[in-house]
Tab-separated table of N, CA and C in Angstrom:
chain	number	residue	atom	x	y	z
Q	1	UNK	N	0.848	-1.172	0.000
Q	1	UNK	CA	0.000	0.000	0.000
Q	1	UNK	C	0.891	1.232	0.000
Q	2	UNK	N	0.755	2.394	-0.999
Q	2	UNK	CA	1.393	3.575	-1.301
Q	2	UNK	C	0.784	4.413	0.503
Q	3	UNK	N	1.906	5.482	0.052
Q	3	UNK	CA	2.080	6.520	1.552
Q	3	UNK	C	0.608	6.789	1.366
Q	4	UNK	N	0.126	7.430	-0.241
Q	4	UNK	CA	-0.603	8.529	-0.233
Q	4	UNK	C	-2.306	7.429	0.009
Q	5	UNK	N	-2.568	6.182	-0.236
Q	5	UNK	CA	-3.445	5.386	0.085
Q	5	UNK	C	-4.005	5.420	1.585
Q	6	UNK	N	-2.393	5.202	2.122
Q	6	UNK	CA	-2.378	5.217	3.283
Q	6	UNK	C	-3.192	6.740	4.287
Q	7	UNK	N	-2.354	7.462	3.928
Q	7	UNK	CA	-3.177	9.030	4.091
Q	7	UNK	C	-4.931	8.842	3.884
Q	8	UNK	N	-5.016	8.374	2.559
Q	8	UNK	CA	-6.289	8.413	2.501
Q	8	UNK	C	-7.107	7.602	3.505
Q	9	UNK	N	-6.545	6.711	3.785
Q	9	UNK	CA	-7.426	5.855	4.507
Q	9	UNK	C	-7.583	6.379	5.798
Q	10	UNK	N	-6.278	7.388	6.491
Q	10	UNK	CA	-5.966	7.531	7.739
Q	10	UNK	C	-7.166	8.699	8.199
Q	11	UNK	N	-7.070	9.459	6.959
Q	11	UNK	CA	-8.340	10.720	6.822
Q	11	UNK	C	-9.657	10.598	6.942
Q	12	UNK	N	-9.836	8.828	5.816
Q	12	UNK	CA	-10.820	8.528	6.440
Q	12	UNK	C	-12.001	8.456	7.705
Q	13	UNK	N	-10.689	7.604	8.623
Q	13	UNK	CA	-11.366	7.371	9.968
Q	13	UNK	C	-11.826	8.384	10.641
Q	14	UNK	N	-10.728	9.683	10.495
Q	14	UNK	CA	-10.313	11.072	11.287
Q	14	UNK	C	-11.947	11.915	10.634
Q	15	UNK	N	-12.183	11.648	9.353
Q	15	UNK	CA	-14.090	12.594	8.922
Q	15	UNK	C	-14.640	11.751	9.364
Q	16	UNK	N	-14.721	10.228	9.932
Q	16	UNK	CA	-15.738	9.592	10.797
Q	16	UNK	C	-15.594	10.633	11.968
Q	17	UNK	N	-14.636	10.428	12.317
Q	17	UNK	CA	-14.573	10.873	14.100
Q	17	UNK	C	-15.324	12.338	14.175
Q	18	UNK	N	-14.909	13.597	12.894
Q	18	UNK	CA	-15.577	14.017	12.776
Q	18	UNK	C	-17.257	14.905	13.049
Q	19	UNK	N	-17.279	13.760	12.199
Q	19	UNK	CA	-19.018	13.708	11.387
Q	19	UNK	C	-19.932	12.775	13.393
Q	20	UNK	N	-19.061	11.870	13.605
Q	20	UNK	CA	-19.505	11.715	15.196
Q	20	UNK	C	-19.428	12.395	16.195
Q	21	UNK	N	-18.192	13.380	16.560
Q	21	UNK	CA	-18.013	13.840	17.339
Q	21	UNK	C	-18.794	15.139	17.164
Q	22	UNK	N	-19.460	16.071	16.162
Q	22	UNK	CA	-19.829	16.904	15.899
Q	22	UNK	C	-21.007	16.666	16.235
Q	23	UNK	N	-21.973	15.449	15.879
Q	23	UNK	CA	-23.154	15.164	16.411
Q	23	UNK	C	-23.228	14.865	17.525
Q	24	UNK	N	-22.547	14.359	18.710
Q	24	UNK	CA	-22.227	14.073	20.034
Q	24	UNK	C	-22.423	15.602	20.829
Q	25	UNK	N	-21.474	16.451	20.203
Q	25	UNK	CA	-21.049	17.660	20.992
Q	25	UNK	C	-22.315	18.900	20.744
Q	26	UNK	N	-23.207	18.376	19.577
Q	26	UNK	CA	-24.502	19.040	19.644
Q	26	UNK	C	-25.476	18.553	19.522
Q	27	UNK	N	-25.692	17.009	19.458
Q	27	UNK	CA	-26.967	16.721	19.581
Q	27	UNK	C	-27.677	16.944	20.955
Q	28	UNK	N	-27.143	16.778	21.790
Q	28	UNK	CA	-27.845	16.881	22.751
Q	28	UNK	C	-28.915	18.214	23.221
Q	29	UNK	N	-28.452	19.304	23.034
Q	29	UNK	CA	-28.863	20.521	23.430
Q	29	UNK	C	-28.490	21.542	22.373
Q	30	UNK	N	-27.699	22.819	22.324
Q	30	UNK	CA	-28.030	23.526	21.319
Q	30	UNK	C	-26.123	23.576	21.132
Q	31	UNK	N	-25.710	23.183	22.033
Q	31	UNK	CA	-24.010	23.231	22.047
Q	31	UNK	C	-23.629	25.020	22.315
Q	32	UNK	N	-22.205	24.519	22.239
Q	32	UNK	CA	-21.557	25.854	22.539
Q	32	UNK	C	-21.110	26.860	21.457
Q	33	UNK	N	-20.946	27.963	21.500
Q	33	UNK	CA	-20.870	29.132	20.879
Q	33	UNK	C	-21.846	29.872	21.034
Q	34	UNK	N	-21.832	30.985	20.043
Q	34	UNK	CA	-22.626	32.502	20.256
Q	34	UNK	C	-24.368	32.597	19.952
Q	35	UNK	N	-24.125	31.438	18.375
Q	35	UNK	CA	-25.126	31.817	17.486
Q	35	UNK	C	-25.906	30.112	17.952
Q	36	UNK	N	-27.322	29.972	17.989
Q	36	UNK	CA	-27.579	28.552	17.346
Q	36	UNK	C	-28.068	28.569	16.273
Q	37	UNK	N	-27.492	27.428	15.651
Q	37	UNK	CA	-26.985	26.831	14.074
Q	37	UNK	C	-28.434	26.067	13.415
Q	38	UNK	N	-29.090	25.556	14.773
Q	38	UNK	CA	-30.653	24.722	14.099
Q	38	UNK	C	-30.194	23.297	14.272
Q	39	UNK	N	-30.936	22.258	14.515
Q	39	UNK	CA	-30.747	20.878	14.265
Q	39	UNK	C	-30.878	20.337	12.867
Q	40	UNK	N	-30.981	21.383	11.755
Q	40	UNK	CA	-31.838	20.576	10.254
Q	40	UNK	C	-30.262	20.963	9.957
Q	41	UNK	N	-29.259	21.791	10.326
Q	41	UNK	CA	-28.059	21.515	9.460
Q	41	UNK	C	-27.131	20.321	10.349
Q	42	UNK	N	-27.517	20.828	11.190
Q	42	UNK	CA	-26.531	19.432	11.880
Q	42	UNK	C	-27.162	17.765	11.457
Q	43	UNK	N	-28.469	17.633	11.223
Q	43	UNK	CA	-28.707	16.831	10.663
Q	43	UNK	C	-28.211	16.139	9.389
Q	44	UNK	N	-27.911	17.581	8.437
Q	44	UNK	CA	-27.458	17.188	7.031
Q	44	UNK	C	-26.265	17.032	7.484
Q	45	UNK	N	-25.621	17.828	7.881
Q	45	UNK	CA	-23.844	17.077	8.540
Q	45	UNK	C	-23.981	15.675	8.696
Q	46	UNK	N	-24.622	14.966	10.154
Q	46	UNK	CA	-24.517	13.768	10.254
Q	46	UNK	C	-25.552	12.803	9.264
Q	47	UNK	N	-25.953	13.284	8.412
Q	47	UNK	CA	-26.622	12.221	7.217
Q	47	UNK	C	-25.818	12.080	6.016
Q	48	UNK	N	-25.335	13.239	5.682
Q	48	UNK	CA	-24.058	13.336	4.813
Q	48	UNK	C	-23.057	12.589	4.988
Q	49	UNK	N	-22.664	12.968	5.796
Q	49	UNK	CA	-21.591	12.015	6.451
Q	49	UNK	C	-21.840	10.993	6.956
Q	50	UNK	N	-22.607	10.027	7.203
Q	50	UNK	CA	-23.030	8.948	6.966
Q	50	UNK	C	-22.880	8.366	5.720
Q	51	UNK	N	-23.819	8.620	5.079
Q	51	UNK	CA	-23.776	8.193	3.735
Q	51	UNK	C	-22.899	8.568	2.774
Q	52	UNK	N	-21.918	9.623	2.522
Q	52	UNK	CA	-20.171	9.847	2.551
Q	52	UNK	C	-19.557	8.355	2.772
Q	53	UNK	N	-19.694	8.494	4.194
Q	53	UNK	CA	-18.895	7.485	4.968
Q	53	UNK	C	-18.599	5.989	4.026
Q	54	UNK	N	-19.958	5.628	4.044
Q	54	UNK	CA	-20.249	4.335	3.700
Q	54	UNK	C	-19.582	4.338	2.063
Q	55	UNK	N	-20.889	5.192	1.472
Q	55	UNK	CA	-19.973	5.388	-0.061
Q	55	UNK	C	-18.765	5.176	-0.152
Q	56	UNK	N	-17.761	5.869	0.612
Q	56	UNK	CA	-16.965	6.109	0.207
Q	56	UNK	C	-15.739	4.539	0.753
Q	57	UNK	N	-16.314	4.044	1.608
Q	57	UNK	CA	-15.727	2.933	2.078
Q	57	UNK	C	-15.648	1.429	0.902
Q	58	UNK	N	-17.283	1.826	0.097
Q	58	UNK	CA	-17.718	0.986	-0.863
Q	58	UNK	C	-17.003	1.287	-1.713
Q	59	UNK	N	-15.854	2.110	-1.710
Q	59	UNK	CA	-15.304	2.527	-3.594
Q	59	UNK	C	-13.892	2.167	-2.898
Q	60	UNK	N	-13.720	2.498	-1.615
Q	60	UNK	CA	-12.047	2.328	-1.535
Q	60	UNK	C	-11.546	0.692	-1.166
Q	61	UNK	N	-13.183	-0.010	-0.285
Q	61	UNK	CA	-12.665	-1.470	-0.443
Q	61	UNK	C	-12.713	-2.458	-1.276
Q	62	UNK	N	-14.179	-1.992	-2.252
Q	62	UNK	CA	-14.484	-3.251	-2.910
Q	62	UNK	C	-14.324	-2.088	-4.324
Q	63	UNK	N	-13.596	-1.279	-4.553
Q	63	UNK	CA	-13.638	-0.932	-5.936
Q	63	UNK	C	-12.702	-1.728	-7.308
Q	64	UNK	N	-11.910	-2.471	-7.016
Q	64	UNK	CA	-11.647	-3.372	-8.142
Q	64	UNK	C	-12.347	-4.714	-8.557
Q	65	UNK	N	-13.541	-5.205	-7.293
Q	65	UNK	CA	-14.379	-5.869	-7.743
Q	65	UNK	C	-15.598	-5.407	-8.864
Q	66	UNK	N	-15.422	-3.802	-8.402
Q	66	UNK	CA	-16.666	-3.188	-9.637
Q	66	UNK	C	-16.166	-2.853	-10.710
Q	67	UNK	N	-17.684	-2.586	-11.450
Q	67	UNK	CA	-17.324	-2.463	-13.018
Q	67	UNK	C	-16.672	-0.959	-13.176
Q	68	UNK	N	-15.972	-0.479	-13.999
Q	68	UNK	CA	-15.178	1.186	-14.215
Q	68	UNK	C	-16.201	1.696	-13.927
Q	69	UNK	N	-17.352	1.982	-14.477
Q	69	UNK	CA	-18.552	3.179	-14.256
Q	69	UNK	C	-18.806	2.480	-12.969
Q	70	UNK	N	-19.426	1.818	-12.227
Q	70	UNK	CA	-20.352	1.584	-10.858
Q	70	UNK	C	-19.460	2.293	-9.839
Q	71	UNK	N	-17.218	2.251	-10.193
Q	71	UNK	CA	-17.008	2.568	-9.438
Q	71	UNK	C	-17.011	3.966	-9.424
Q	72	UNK	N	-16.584	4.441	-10.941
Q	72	UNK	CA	-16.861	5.875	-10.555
Q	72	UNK	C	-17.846	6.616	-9.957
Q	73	UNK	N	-18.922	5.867	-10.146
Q	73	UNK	CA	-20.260	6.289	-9.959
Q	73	UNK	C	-20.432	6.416	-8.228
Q	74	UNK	N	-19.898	5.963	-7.582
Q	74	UNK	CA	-19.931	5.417	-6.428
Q	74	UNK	C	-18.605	6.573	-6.142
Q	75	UNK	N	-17.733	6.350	-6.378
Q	75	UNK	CA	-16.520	7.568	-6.288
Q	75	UNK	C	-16.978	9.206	-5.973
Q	76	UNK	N	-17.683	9.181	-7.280
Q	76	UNK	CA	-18.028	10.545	-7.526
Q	76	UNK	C	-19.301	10.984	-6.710
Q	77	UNK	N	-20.300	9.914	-6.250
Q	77	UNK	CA	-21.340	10.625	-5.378
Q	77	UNK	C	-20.738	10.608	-4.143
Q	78	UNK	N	-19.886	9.691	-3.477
Q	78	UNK	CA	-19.321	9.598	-2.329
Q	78	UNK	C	-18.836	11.223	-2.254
Q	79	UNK	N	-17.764	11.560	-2.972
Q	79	UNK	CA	-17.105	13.178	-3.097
Q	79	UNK	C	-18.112	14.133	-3.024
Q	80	UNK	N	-19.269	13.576	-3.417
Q	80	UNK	CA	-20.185	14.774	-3.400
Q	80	UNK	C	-20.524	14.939	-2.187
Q	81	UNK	N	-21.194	13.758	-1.868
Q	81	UNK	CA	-21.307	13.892	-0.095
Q	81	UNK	C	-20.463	14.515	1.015
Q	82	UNK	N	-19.295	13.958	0.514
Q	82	UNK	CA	-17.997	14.636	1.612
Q	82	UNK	C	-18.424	16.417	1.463
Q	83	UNK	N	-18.587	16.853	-0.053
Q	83	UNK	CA	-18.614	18.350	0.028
Q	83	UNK	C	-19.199	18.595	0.962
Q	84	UNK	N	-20.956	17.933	0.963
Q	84	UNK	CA	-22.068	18.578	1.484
Q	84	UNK	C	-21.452	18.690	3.160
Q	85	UNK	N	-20.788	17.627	3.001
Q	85	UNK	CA	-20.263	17.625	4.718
Q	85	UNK	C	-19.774	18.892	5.043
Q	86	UNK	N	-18.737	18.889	4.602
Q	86	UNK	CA	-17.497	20.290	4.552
Q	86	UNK	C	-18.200	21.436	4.358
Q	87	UNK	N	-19.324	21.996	3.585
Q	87	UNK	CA	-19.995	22.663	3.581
Q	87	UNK	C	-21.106	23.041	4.780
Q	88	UNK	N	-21.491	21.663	5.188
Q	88	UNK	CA	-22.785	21.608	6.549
Q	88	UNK	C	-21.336	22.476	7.367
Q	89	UNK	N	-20.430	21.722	7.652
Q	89	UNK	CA	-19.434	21.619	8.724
Q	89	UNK	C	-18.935	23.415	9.200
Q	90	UNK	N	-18.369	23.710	7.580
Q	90	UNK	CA	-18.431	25.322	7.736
Q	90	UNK	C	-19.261	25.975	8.001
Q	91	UNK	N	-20.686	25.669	8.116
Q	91	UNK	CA	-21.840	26.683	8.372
Q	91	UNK	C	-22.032	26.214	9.943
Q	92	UNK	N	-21.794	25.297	10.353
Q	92	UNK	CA	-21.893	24.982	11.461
Q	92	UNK	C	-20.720	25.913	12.327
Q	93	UNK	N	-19.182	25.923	11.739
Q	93	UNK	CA	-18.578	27.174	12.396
Q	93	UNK	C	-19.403	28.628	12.696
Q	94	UNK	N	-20.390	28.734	11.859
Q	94	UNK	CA	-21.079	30.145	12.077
Q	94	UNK	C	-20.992	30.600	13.382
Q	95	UNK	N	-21.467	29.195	14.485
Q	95	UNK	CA	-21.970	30.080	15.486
Q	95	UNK	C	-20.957	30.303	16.663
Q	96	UNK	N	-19.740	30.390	16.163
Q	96	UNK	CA	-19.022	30.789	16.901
Q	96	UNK	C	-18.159	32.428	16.645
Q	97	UNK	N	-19.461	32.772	15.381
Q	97	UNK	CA	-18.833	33.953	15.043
Q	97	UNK	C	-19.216	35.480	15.952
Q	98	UNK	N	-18.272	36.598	16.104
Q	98	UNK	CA	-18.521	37.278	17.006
Q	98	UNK	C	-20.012	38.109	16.409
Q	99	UNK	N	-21.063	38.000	17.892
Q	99	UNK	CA	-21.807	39.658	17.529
Q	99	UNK	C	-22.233	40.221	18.223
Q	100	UNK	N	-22.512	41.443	17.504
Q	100	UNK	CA	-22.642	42.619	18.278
Q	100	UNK	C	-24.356	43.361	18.670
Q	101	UNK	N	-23.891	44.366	19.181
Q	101	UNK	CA	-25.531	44.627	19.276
Q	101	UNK	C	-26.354	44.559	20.497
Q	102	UNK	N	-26.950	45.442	20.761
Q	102	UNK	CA	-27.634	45.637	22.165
Q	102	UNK	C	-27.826	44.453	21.792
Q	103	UNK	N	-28.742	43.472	21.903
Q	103	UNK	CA	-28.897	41.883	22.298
Q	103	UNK	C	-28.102	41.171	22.448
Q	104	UNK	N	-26.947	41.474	21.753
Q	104	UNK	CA	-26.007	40.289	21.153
Q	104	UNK	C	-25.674	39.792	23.110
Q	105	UNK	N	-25.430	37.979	22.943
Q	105	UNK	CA	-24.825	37.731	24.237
Q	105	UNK	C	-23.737	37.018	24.234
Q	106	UNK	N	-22.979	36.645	25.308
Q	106	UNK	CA	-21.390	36.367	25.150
Q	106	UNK	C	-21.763	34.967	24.477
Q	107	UNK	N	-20.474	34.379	24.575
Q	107	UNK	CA	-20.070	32.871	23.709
Q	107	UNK	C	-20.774	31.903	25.162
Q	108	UNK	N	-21.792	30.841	24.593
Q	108	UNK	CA	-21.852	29.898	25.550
Q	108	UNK	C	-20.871	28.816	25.819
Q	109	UNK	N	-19.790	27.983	26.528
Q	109	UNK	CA	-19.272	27.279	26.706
Q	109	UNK	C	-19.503	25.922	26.884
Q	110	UNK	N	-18.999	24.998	26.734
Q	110	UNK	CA	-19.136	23.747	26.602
Q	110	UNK	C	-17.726	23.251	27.458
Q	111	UNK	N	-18.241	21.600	28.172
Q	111	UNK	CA	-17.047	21.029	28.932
Q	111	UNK	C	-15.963	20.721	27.774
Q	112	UNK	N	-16.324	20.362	26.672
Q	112	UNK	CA	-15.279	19.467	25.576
Q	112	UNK	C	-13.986	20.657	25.053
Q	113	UNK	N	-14.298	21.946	25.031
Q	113	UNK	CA	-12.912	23.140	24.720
Q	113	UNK	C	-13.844	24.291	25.590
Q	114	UNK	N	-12.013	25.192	25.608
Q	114	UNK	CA	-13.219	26.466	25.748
Q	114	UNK	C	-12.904	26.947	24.508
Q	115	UNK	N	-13.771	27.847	23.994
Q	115	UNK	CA	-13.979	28.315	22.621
Q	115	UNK	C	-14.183	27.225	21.326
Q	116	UNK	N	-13.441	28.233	20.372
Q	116	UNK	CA	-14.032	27.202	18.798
Q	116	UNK	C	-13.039	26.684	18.394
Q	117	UNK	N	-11.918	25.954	19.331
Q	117	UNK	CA	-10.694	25.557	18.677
Q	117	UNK	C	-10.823	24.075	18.354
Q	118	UNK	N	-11.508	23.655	19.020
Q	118	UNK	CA	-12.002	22.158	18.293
Q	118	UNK	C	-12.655	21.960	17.510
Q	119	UNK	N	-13.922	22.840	17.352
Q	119	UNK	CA	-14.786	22.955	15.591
Q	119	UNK	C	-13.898	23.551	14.861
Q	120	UNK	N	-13.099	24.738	14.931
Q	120	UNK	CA	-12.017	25.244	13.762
Q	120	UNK	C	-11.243	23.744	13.516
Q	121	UNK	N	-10.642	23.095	14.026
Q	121	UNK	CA	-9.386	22.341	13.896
Q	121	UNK	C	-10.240	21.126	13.430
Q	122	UNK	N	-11.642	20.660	13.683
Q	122	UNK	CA	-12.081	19.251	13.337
Q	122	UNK	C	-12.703	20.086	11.673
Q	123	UNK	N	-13.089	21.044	11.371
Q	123	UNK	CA	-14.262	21.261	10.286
Q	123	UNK	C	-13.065	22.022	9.327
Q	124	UNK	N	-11.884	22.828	9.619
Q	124	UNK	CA	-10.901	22.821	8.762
Q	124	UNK	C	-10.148	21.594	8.469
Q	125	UNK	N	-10.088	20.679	8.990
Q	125	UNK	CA	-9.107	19.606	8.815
Q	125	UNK	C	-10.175	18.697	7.852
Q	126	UNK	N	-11.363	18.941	8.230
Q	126	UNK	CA	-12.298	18.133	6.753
Q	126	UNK	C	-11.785	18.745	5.715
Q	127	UNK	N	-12.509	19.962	5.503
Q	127	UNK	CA	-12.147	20.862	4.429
Q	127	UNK	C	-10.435	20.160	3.884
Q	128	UNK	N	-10.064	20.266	4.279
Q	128	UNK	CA	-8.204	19.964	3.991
Q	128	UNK	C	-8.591	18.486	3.913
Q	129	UNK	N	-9.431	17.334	4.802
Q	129	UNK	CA	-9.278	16.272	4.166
Q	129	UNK	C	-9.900	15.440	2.961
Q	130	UNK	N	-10.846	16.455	2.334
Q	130	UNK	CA	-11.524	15.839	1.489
Q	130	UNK	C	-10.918	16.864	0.199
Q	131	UNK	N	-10.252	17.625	0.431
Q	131	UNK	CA	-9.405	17.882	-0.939
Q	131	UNK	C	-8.389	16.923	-1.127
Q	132	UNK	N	-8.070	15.755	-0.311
Q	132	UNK	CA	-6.845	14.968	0.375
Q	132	UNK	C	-7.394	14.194	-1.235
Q	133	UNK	N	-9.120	13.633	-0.516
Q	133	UNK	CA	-9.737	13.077	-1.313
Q	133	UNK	C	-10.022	13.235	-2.866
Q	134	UNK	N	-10.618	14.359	-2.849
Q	134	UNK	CA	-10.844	14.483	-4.057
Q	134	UNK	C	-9.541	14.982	-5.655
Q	135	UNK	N	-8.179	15.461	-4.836
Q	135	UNK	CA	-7.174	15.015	-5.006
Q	135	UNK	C	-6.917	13.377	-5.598
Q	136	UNK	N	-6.614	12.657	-4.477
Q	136	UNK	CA	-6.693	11.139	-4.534
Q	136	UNK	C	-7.466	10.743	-6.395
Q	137	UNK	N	-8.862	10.876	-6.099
Q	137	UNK	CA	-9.987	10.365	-6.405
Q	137	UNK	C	-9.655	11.208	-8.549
Q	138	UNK	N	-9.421	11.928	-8.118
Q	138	UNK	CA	-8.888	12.685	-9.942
Q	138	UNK	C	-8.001	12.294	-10.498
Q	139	UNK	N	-6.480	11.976	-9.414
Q	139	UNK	CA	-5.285	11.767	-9.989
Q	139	UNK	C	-4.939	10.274	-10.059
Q	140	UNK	N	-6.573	9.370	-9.670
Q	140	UNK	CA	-6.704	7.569	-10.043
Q	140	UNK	C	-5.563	7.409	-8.250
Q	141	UNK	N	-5.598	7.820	-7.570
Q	141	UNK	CA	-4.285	7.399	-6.208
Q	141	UNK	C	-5.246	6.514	-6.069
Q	142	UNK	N	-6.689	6.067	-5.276
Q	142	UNK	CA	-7.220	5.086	-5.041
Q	142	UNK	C	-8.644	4.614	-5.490
């Protein structure tokens, strides 16, 4: 198995942990930061990424058993999914953005960080890992 396979696979696990830990740290209640974000995007986060997940597991284990198109086919919606992730994921940073304004109220806190250094570092490191991917996935790496 090549370095860069390897990477891929390692990235893998790391947008599971992700796509779980993001639903963990807000399903319960409304989570921490300034703004709340809604449960219908955190939903598409963890459905996306679900079904990402799987897709994408179906093209990287069993893709030389499939035919060229089933796998691309399977390749290319998997990537799509990852976007929607990376996309849910960044809008989900929203609510740690500053505001202002007679109403505006401070940042709520959470036991898991203080502040947004664990959503910056888990929802940028998607972003960075699914270009890993879609990288990979153009230049035939897996």
């Amino acid at each position: 198995m090549s370095t860069e396979v390897s990477i891929v696979y390692v990235l893998t696990a790391l947008a599971a942990l992700v796509v779980v830990l993001t639903r963990l740290r807000l399903g319960r209640d409304q989570g921490a930061g300034r703004v709340y974000v809604g449960r219908t995007l955190l939903n598409v986060h963890t459905g996306s990424g679900v079904l990402a997940l799987a897709a994408w597991l179906v093209f990287l284990l069993a893709g030389d058993s499939l035919s060229d198109n089933t796998e691309g086919l399977i390749g290319i919606a998997a990537l799509a999914l990852w976007w929607v992730v990376v996309v849910s994921g960044l809008l989900i940073l929203v609510r740690w953005l500053p505001s202002s304004g007679r109403h505006a109220s401070g940042g709520k806190e959470d036991t898991w960080s203080e502040g947004p250094g664990l959503s910056v570092l888990a929802h940028v490191g998607m972003l960075v890992g699914v270009c890993v991917f879609t990288w990979a996935y153009v230049t035939s790496v897996v």
